[in-house]
Tab-separated table of C-alpha atoms and ligand atoms in Angstrom:
chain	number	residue	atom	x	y	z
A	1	UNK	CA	1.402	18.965	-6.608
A	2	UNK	CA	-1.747	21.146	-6.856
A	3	UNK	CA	-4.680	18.621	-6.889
A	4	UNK	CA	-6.835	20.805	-8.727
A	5	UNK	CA	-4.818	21.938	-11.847
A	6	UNK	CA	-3.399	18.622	-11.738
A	7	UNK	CA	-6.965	17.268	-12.579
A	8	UNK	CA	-7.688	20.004	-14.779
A	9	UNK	CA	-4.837	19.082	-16.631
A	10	UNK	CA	-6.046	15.531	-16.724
A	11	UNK	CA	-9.766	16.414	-17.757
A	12	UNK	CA	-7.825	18.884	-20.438
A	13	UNK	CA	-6.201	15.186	-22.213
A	14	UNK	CA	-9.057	13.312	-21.609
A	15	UNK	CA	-11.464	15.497	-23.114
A	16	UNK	CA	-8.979	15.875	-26.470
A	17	UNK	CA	-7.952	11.905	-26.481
A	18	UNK	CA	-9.184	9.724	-29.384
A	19	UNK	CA	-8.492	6.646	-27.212
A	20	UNK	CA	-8.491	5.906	-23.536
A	21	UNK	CA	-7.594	2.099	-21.648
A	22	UNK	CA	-8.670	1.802	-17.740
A	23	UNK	CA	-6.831	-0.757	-16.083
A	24	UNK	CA	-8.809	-1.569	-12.705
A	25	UNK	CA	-7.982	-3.762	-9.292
A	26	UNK	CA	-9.460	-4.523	-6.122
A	27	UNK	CA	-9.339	-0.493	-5.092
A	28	UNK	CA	-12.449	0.152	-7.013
A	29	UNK	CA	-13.939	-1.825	-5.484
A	30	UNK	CA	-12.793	-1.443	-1.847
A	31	UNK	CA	-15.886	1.408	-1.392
A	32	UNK	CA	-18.454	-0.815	-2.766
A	33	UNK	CA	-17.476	-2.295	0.694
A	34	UNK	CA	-15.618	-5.796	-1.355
A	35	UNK	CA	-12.406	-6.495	0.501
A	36	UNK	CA	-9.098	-6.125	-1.445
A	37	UNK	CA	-6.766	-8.621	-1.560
A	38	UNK	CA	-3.633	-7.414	0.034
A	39	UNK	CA	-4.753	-4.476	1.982
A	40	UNK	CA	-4.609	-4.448	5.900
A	41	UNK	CA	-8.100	-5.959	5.897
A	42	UNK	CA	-6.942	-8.275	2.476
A	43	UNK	CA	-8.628	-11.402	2.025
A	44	UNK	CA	-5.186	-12.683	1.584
A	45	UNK	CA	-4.498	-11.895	5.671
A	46	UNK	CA	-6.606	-14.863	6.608
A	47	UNK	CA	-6.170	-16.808	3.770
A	48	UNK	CA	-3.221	-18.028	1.887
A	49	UNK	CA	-3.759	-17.618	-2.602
A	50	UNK	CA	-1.979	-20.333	-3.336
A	51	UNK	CA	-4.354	-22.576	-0.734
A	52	UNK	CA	-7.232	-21.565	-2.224
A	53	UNK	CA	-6.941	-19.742	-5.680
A	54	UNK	CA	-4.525	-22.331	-8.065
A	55	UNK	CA	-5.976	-25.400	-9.541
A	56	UNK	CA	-3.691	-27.202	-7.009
A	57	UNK	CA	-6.070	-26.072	-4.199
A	58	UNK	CA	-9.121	-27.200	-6.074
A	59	UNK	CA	-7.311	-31.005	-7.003
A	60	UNK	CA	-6.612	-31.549	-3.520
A	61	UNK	CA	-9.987	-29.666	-2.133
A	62	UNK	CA	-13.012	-28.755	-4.058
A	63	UNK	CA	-14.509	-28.132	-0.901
A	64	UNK	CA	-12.708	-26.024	0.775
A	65	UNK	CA	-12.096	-23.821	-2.556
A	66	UNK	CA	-15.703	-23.739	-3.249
A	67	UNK	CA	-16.691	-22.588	0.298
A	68	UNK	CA	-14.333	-19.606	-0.222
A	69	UNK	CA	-15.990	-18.577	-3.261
A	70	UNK	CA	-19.203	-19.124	-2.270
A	71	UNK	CA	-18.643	-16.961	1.004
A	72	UNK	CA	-17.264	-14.374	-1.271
A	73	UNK	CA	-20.495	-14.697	-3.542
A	74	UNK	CA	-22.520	-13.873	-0.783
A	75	UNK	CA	-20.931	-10.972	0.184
A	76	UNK	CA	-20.591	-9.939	-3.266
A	77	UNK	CA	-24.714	-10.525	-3.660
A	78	UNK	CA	-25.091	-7.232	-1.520
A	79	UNK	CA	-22.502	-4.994	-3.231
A	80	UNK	CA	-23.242	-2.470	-5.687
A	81	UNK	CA	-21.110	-0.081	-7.920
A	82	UNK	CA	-20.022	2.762	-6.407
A	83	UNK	CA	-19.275	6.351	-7.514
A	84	UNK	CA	-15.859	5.350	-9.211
A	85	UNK	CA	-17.275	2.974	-11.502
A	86	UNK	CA	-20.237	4.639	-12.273
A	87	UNK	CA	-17.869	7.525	-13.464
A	88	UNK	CA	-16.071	4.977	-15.591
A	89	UNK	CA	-19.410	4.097	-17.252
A	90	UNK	CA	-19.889	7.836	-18.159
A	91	UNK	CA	-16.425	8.053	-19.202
A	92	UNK	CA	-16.828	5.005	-21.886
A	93	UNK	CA	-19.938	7.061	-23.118
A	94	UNK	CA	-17.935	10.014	-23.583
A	95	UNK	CA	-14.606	9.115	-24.701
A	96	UNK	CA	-13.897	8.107	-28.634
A	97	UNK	CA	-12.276	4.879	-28.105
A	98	UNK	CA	-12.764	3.091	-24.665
A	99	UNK	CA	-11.507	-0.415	-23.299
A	100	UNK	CA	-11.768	-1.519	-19.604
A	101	UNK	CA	-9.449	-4.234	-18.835
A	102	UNK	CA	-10.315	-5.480	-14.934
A	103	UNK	CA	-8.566	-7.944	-12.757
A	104	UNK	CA	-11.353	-7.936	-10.279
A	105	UNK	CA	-14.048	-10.952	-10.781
A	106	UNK	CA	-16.770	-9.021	-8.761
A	107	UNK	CA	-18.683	-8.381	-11.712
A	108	UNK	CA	-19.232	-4.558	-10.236
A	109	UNK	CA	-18.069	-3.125	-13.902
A	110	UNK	CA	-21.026	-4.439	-16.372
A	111	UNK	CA	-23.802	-3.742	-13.182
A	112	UNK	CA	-22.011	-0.026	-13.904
A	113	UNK	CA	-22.845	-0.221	-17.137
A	114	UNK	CA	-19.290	-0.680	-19.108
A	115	UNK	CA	-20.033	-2.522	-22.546
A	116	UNK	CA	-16.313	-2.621	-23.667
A	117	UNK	CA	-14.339	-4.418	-20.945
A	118	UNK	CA	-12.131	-7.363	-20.675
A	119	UNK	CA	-12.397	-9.024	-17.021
A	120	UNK	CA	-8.731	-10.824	-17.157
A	121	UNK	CA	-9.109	-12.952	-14.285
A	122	UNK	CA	-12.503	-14.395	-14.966
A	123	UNK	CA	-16.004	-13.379	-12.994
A	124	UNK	CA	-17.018	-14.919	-9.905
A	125	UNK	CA	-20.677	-15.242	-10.983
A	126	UNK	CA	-19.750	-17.919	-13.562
A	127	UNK	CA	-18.989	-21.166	-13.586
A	128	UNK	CA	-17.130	-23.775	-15.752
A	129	UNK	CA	-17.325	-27.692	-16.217
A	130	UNK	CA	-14.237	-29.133	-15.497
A	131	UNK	CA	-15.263	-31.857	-17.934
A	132	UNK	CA	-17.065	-30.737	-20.765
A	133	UNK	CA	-15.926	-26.767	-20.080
A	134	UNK	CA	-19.375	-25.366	-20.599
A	135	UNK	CA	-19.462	-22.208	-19.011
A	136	UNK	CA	-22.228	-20.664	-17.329
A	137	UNK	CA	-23.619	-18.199	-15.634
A	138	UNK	CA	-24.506	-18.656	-12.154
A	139	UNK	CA	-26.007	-16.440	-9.486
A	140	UNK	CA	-27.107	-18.746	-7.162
A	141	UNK	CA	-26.535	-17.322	-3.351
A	142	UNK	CA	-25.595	-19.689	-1.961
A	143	UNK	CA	-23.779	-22.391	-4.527
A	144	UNK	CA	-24.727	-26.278	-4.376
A	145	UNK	CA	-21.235	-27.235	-2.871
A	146	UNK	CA	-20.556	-29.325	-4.669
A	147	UNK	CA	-21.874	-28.056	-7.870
A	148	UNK	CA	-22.027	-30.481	-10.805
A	149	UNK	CA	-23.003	-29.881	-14.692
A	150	UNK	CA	-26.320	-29.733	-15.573
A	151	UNK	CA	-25.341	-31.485	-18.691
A	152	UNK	CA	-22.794	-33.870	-18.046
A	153	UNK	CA	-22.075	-33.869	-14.448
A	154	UNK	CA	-19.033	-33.329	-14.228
A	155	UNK	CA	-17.821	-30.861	-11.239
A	156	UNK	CA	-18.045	-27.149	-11.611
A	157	UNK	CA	-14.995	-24.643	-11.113
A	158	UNK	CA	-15.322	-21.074	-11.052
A	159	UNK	CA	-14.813	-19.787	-13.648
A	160	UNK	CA	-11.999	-17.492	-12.350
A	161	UNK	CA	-7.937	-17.298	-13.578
A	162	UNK	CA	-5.995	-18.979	-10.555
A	163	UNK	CA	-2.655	-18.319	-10.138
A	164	UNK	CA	-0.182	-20.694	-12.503
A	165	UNK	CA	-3.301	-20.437	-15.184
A	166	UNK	CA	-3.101	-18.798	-18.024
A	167	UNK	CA	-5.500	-15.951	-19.215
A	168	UNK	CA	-7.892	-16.069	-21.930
A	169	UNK	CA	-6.041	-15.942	-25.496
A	170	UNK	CA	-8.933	-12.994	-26.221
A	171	UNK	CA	-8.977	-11.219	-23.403
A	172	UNK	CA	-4.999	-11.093	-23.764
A	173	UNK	CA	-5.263	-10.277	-27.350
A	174	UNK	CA	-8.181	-6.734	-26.596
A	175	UNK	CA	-5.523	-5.905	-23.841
A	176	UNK	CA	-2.744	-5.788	-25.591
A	177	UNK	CA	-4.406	-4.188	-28.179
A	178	UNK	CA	-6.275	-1.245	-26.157
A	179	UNK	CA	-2.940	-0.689	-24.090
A	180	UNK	CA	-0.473	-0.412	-27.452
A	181	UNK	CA	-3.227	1.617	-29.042
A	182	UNK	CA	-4.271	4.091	-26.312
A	183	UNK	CA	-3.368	8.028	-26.100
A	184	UNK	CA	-4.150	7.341	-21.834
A	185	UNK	CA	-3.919	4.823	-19.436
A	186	UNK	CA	-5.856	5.155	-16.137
A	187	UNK	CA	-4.492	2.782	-13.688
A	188	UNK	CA	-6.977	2.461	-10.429
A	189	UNK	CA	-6.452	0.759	-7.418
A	190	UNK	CA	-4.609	-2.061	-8.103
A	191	UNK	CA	-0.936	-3.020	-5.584
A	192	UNK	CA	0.655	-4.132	-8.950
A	193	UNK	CA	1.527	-7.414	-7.274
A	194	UNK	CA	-0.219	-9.930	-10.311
A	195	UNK	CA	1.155	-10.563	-13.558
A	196	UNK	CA	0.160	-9.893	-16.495
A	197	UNK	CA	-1.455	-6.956	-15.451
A	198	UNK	CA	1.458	-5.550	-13.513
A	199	UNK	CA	2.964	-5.182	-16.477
A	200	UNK	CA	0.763	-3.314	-18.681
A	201	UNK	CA	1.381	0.387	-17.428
A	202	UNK	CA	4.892	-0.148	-19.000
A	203	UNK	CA	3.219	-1.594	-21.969
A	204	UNK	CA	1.578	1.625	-22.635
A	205	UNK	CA	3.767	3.648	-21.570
A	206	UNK	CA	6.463	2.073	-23.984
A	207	UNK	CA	3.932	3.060	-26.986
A	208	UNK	CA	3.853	6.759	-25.770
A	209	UNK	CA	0.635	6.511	-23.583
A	210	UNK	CA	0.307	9.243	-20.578
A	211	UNK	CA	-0.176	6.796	-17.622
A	212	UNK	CA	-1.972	8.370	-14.737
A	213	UNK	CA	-2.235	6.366	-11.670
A	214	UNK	CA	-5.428	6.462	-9.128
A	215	UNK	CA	-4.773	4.445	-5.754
A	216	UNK	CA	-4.591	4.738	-2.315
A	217	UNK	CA	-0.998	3.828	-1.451
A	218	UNK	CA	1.891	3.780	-4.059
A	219	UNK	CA	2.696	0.973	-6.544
A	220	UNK	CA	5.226	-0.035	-8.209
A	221	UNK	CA	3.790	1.070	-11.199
A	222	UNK	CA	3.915	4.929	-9.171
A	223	UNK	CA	7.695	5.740	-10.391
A	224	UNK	CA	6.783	4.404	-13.982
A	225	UNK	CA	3.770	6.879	-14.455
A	226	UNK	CA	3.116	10.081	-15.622
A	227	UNK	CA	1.150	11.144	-12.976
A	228	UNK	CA	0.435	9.203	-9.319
A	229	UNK	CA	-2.475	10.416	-7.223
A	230	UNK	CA	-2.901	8.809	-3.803
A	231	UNK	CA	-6.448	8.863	-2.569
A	232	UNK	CA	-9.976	6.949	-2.596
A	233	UNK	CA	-11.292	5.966	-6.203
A	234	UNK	CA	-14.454	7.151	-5.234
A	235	UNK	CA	-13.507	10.301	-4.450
A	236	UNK	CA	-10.910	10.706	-7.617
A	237	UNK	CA	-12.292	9.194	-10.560
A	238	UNK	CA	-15.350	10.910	-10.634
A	239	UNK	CA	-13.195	14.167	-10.996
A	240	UNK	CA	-11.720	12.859	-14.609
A	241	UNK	CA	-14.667	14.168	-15.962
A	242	UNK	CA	-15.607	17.914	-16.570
B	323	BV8	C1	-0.079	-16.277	-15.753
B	323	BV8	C2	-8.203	-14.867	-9.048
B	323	BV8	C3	1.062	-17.428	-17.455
B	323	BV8	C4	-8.460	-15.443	-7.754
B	323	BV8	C5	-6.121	-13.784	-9.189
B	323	BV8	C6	7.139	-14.346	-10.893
B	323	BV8	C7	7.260	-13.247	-11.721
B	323	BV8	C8	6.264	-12.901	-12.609
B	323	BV8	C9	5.093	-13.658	-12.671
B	323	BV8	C10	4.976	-14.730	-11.834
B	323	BV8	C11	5.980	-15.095	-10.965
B	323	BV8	N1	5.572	-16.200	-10.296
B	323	BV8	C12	4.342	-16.554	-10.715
B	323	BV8	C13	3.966	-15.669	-11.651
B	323	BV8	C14	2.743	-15.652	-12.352
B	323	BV8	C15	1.606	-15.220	-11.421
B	323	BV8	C16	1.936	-13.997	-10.628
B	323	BV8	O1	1.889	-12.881	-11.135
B	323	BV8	N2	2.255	-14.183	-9.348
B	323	BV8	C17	2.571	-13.030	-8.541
B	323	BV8	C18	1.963	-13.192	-7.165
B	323	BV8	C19	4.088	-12.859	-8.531
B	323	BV8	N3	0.544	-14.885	-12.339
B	323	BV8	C20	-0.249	-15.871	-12.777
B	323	BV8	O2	-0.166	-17.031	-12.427
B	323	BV8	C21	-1.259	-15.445	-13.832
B	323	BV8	N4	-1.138	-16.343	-14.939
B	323	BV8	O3	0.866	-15.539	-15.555
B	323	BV8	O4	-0.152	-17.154	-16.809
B	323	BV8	C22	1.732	-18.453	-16.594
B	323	BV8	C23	1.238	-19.736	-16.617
B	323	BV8	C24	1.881	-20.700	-15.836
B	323	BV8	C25	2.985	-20.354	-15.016
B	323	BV8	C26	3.442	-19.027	-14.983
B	323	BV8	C27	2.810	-18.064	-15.779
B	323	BV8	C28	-2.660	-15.545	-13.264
B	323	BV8	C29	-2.879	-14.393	-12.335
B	323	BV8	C30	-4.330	-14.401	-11.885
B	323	BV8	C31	-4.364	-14.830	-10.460
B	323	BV8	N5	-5.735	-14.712	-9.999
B	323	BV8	N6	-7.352	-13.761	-8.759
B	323	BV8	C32	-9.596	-14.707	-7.145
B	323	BV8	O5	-9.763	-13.485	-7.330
B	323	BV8	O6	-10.328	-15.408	-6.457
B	323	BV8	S1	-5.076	-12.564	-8.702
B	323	BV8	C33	-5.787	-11.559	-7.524
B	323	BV8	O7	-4.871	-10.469	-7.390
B	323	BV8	C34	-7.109	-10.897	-7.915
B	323	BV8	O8	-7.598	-11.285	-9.165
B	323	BV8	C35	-6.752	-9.425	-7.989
B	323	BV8	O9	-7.464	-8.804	-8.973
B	323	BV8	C36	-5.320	-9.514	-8.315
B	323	BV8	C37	-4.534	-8.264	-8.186
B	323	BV8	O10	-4.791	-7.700	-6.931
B	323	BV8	P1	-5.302	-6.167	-6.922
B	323	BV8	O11	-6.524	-6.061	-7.760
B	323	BV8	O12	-4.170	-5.269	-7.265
B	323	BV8	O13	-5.744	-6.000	-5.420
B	323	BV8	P2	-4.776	-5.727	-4.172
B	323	BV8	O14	-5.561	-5.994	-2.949
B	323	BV8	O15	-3.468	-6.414	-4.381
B	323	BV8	O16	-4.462	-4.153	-4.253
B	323	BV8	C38	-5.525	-3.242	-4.070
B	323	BV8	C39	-4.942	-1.856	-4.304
B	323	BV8	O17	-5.998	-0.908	-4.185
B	323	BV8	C40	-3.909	-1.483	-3.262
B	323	BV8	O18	-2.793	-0.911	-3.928
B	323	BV8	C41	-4.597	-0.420	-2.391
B	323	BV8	O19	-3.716	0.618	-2.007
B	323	BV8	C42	-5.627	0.135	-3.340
B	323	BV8	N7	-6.857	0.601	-2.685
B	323	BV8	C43	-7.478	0.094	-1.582
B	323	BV8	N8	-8.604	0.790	-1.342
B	323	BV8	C44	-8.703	1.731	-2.325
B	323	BV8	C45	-7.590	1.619	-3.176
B	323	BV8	N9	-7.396	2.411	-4.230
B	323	BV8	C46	-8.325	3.369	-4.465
B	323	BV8	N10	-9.424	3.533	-3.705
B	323	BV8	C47	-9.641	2.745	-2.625
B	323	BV8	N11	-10.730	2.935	-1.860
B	324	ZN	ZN1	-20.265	-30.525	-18.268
């Protein structure tokens, strides 16, 4: 594959497309310096996801759970977007129609500057009351542990989509709708590992989408798509635009 007409060929659809979906993971993150999940340096090495992100973990240790996030917050607190979102941000400016749907909670998207995004997993810089479900936004570097509700006390959660939970109706509902409605799909960085989302590159592709995949190491999504390049987001999706 030559890299270069490939892209050209890529910039070529984009530019012509009435409607584009980005699916995002981890891997645009990675060079804002926020560890992935499952990479060699994954957060998941030292930690196990169902100890720590299922509401089982929380039940049986809100500590523990909370002192995970809240390490996570702080390293989050000096991250900013890097080139491969910011691109994104130009490309939602640019195209027609635009949805971002993002499994990552880092919040890294909207500091870019997306407007039309669905984060499907929830945002690590809110929280929710586990009593009267109020959710909030909360920056606070570091978090109370043990944070209770300013309103009723009860204790606060992240608000954040744990494994055996099931994703916002909405957020399922613009998904579904920008990946059976789009002309592309732009999957970047993201192991394919996590449903829902592992799922939707054959959700657009079954509604005649071109699928182009950005990420540094094959998927299983790489077979399924139209076109798979291997290298850093930073580097790549930057060159989707003319
Ligand atoms: C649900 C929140 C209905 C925590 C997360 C068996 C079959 C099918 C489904 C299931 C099953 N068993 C259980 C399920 C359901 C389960 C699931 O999918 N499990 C998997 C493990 C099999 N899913 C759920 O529970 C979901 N809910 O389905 O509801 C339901 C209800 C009840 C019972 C059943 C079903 C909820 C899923 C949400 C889980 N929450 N996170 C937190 O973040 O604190 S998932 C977690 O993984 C993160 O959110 C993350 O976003 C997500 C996916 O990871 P990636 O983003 O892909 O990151 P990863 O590190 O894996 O990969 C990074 C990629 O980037 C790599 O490929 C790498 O090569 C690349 N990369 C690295 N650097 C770069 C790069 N690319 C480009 N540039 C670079 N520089
Ligand atoms: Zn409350």
């Amino acid at each position: 594959m030559n890299i270069e007409n490939t892209f050209a060929e890529i910039r070529a659809r984009i530019a012509q497309a009435k409607s584009i979906t980005v699916l995002t993971g981890a891997g645009i993150s990675a060079d804002s310096g926020v560890p992935t999940f499952r990479g060699a340096e994954g957060l998941w090495k030292n930690f196990r996801p169902e100890e720590l992100a299922s509401p089982e973990a929380f039940e049986r240790d809100p500590m523990l759970v909370w002192q995970w996030y809240n390490w996570r917050r702080e390293l989050l607190a000096t991250k900013s977007p890097n080139p491969g979102h910011h691109a994104l941000a130009e490309l939602e400016q640019r195209a027609k129609n635009f949805w971002l749907i993002t499994q990552n909670v880092d919040g890294l998207h909207a500091a870019a500057g997306i407007q039309k995004l669905s984060e499907i997993h929830g945002n690590i810089w809110k929280v929710r009351c586990t009593s009267c479900r109020i959710v909030t936004d909360n920056h606070d570097v570091p978090i109370e542990i043990l944070p209770y509700c300013p309103s009723c006390q009860g204790l606060l959660r992240p608000h954040i989509v744990w494994f055996g939970e099931s994703l916002n109706p909405e957020d399922l509902r613009n998904s579904y709708d920008a990946l059976q409605s789009c002309e592309i799909l732009i999957i970047i960085g993201t192991s394919g590992a996590v449903y829902p989302a592992a799922s939707f590159g054959s959700v657009a592709k079954d509604h005649g989408a071109y699928v182009i995949e950005l990420n540094l190491d094959p998927t299983p999504n790489s077979d399924l798509v139209d076109v798979a390049i291997q290298g850093r987001a930073k580097d790549l999706v930057p060159r989707l635009l003319s």
